[in-house]
Amino acid sequence: MTKKIIISLAILILNLLHSQNIAWSKEASFLPVLKSQLSAGVSGEKNETDYATYTFSLRDLEATESIISKELEGNGYQKPSREEFISKVNTVFKRIIDPKSDSKYLHLNFEDKCSRDFQFFKNSNTTDVDPYSTYIFKNGLFISDLYSIPEVFDYTKNAEMSQYEKEAKYNRAPADINLYYWKDIANLKNIRKQNIKTIVARNSYLFNNNKSYVEWMVENDKRFVKSIVKIFGYTKESKFNDLTMNDYLADYQTSSDIGDIIFTKNCKGELEIRTELLKYIKDHTKSDENRLLTALENFGYALKDNSSFTSDEKYKILAYIGNTVDPFYLDFAGINSGNAVWNAESVLYNSVVKDRNIVSVFQKNNYYGLPDLKDSLMRVQAIIEHDSE
């Protein structure tokens, strides 16, 4: 019995040592990059002006892949199949992943959704000239922003790395540059924790359909959430739509800018209409609250001067606006109540008065398959005919 116990313990110790060696091997692959980042510091200042101390490259992105994969796995993330991953990336970001391509990463530029340039941009909470960005890890089957290693990995647990940073601080040059080091960031532990939580939440929601992260993302990852709705047109999550539209309402009230996130062009130059946001406006309009509806009408009135769309596209946009707006005028025209000021007539009515060709275009296109548009157009025509008698 004693002999068996000794053998079992020996096997256990060997397995433990083997697992530690594997872990160290994984760490060793990014140690050269970590050393470079520790030497460069977090940021620099020269003559009281920000000074770039480090230039990010592909090796920085590669260095974080194993770290992020391990964190995702440890937090319950289940890697989707490659086909599922490709499909969801296309659904959310309208980005096609070519399985035959040799590239391991793709760059998502949140200020230019159609850009295919591959550049390295870090996101921060400060005002930055760089576009907000994230990256698709094609082999890792996840997405992540570009992070410095200390932002996702506690390097201080490695005594050698901590000592290396201390020595770098005293051996640095040139002397006229004031460097700020990672070890001096008091809340680095919390920053790291938040970054990892963000990575886990995004990937678990998007690729594992884990709805438990929705509330957290709405509260803690607002910029990303609003961006995927407004820029990429991901409108499948109602609470994401809530955040985006309420944010618009708080900042813009009745500005016609709302149409810019509903009626857009895809990367092929084709008109896209985000019908879920039109439904949101319809569902959140009442007799005493019509600011979003008014904003939508204002976009309709401004269409004639909008050079982004062709004449046919403008007719179609007006049709969708009319289908959303006009039915409310049956009950509320001329009423002023709460946050609602209702005009005597709708944008559809005023547009037809100015352009009778709208009627024939709508008819020719079978009213674009919109359920209320035919009745609304008949109502508008009846009023115009009555007023002209």
CSV table of C-alpha atoms in Angstrom, one decimal, residues 26-27 30 63-79 140-144 147-155 157 189 191-204 208 213:
chain,number,residue,atom,x,y,z
A,26,LYS,CA,3.3,29.7,-22.9
A,27,GLU,CA,4.5,32.7,-20.9
A,30,PHE,CA,5.4,36.6,-25.0
A,63,ALA,CA,1.7,38.2,-27.7
A,64,THR,CA,-1.7,38.7,-26.1
A,65,GLU,CA,-3.5,35.8,-27.9
A,66,SER,CA,-2.5,33.0,-25.6
A,67,ILE,CA,-3.2,35.2,-22.5
A,68,ILE,CA,-6.7,36.2,-23.6
A,69,SER,CA,-7.5,32.6,-24.7
A,70,LYS,CA,-6.6,31.4,-21.2
A,71,GLU,CA,-8.7,34.1,-19.5
A,72,LEU,CA,-11.7,33.3,-21.7
A,73,GLU,CA,-11.4,29.6,-21.0
A,74,GLY,CA,-11.1,30.2,-17.3
A,75,ASN,CA,-14.2,32.3,-17.4
A,76,GLY,CA,-16.4,29.7,-19.1
A,77,TYR,CA,-16.1,30.8,-22.7
A,78,GLN,CA,-16.9,28.0,-25.1
A,79,LYS,CA,-15.1,28.5,-28.4
A,140,GLY,CA,-8.4,32.1,-31.5
A,141,LEU,CA,-12.1,32.5,-32.4
A,142,PHE,CA,-12.6,35.6,-30.3
A,143,ILE,CA,-12.5,39.4,-30.6
A,144,SER,CA,-10.5,41.8,-28.5
A,147,TYR,CA,-3.9,45.7,-25.1
A,148,SER,CA,-0.4,46.0,-23.6
A,149,ILE,CA,0.4,42.8,-21.8
A,150,PRO,CA,0.3,44.4,-18.3
A,151,GLU,CA,-3.3,45.4,-19.0
A,152,VAL,CA,-4.4,41.7,-19.3
A,153,PHE,CA,-1.7,39.8,-17.5
A,154,ASP,CA,-0.3,40.2,-13.9
A,155,TYR,CA,3.4,40.2,-14.8
A,157,LYS,CA,3.8,37.5,-10.1
A,189,LYS,CA,-5.1,45.6,-10.9
A,191,ILE,CA,-7.9,48.1,-14.9
A,192,ARG,CA,-6.8,44.6,-15.7
A,193,LYS,CA,-9.8,43.1,-14.1
A,194,GLN,CA,-12.1,45.4,-16.1
A,195,ASN,CA,-10.4,44.6,-19.3
A,196,ILE,CA,-10.7,40.9,-18.9
A,197,LYS,CA,-14.3,41.3,-17.9
A,198,THR,CA,-14.9,43.3,-21.0
A,199,ILE,CA,-13.3,40.7,-23.2
A,200,VAL,CA,-15.3,37.8,-21.6
A,201,ALA,CA,-18.6,39.7,-21.7
A,202,ARG,CA,-18.3,40.6,-25.4
A,203,ASN,CA,-17.3,37.2,-26.5
A,204,SER,CA,-19.6,35.3,-24.3
A,208,ASN,CA,-22.0,31.9,-26.8
A,213,TYR,CA,-23.8,39.7,-19.8
